[in-house]
């Protein structure tokens, strides 16, 4: 099975109503090996994560921003999921909601690396909608 197939099967268990048949993954998102060997990405030439070490970058952000226990965290965007993975590792009993406003980007990101372990977390929830207007308050 492919990386995408494994990752999307976990997502489908969480969101059985998710329809992806007519959605094409983001073509402008390209993957590359960072200097640390972890997968990183560019979107239209702009780095999505560190070109040196995306895991270290995510760990630094999570360590800086989350010094104490919290009950819930809402993430706007997924990237390649490094920050979500680090958050769940640091605070495994804390609920995390990830808002996905760009389904084609998310689908392409699911091709990048095996995320099945952290995507399977009972404390991880998704709100996915491909219409950005639905996110305006």
Coordinates of C-alpha atoms in Angstrom, one line a residue, residues 11-132:
X11 CA -8.6 9.8 7.9
X12 CA -11.6 7.9 6.5
X13 CA -12.1 6.1 9.8
X14 CA -12.4 9.5 11.5
X15 CA -14.4 11.1 8.7
X16 CA -16.3 8.5 6.8
X17 CA -18.4 11.2 5.1
X18 CA -15.3 12.8 3.5
X19 CA -15.6 12.9 -0.3
X20 CA -12.3 13.1 -2.2
X21 CA -13.2 11.4 -5.5
X22 CA -13.5 14.6 -7.4
X23 CA -10.7 16.5 -5.7
X24 CA -7.3 16.7 -7.3
X25 CA -4.3 17.0 -4.9
X26 CA -2.5 20.3 -5.0
X27 CA -0.1 20.2 -8.0
X28 CA 2.0 23.2 -6.8
X29 CA 3.1 21.4 -3.6
X30 CA 6.5 19.8 -4.1
X31 CA 8.4 17.6 -1.6
X32 CA 12.1 17.4 -1.0
X33 CA 14.5 15.9 1.5
X34 CA 15.5 18.5 4.1
X35 CA 19.2 18.5 5.3
X36 CA 18.1 16.4 8.3
X37 CA 16.6 13.8 5.9
X38 CA 13.0 14.5 6.8
X39 CA 10.6 15.4 4.1
X40 CA 9.8 19.1 3.7
X41 CA 7.8 21.0 1.1
X42 CA 7.5 24.1 -1.0
X43 CA 4.2 25.6 -2.3
X44 CA 4.7 27.7 -5.4
X45 CA 8.4 28.1 -4.4
X46 CA 7.7 29.1 -0.8
X47 CA 8.9 26.8 2.0
X48 CA 6.1 25.2 4.0
X49 CA 8.6 23.9 6.6
X50 CA 12.2 24.3 7.4
X51 CA 14.6 23.2 4.6
X52 CA 17.0 22.1 7.3
X53 CA 15.0 20.2 9.9
X54 CA 11.2 20.4 9.9
X55 CA 10.9 18.2 13.0
X56 CA 13.3 20.4 15.0
X57 CA 11.4 23.5 13.8
X58 CA 8.0 22.0 14.9
X59 CA 9.5 20.9 18.3
X60 CA 10.8 24.4 18.9
X61 CA 7.5 26.0 18.1
X62 CA 5.5 23.5 20.3
X63 CA 8.0 23.8 23.2
X64 CA 7.9 27.6 23.0
X65 CA 4.1 27.9 22.8
X66 CA 2.9 25.2 25.1
X67 CA 4.6 25.4 28.5
X68 CA 1.7 24.1 30.6
X69 CA -1.2 21.7 30.3
X70 CA -4.2 22.9 28.2
X71 CA -7.5 21.2 27.5
X72 CA -7.8 22.0 23.8
X73 CA -5.8 23.4 20.9
X74 CA -7.1 24.4 17.5
X75 CA -4.7 24.4 14.6
X76 CA -5.5 26.3 11.5
X77 CA -3.8 24.4 8.7
X78 CA -1.9 21.1 8.5
X79 CA 1.2 21.6 6.5
X80 CA 2.9 18.2 6.5
X81 CA 1.7 17.6 10.1
X82 CA 4.9 18.0 11.9
X83 CA 3.6 20.6 14.4
X84 CA 0.5 18.4 15.0
X85 CA 2.6 15.3 15.6
X86 CA 4.9 17.2 18.0
X87 CA 1.9 18.7 19.9
X88 CA 0.4 15.2 20.4
X89 CA 3.7 13.8 21.5
X90 CA 4.1 16.6 24.1
X91 CA 0.5 16.7 25.3
X92 CA -0.9 13.2 24.4
X93 CA -4.0 13.7 26.6
X94 CA -5.0 17.1 25.1
X95 CA -7.5 17.3 22.3
X96 CA -6.4 18.9 19.1
X97 CA -8.7 20.2 16.3
X98 CA -7.2 20.8 12.9
X99 CA -9.0 23.1 10.5
X100 CA -8.3 22.1 6.9
X101 CA -9.5 24.9 4.6
X102 CA -7.7 23.6 1.6
X103 CA -8.5 19.9 0.8
X104 CA -6.3 19.6 -2.3
X105 CA -3.3 20.7 -0.2
X106 CA -4.2 18.3 2.6
X107 CA -4.6 15.4 0.2
X108 CA -1.2 16.1 -1.4
X109 CA 0.4 16.4 2.1
X110 CA -0.9 12.9 2.9
X111 CA 1.4 11.6 0.1
X112 CA 4.5 12.9 1.8
X113 CA 5.2 10.7 4.7
X114 CA 3.7 8.0 7.0
X115 CA 1.5 9.8 9.5
X116 CA -0.7 6.9 10.5
X117 CA 0.5 6.8 14.1
X118 CA -0.4 10.4 15.1
X119 CA -3.4 10.6 12.7
X120 CA -4.8 7.6 14.7
X121 CA -4.8 9.6 18.0
X122 CA -8.1 9.5 19.8
X123 CA -7.5 13.2 20.7
X124 CA -7.1 14.4 17.1
X125 CA -10.1 15.8 15.3
X126 CA -10.5 17.4 11.9
X127 CA -12.8 20.1 10.4
X128 CA -12.4 19.9 6.6
X129 CA -14.1 22.1 4.1
X130 CA -12.8 23.0 0.6
X131 CA -14.8 26.3 0.6
X132 CA -12.7 29.0 2.5

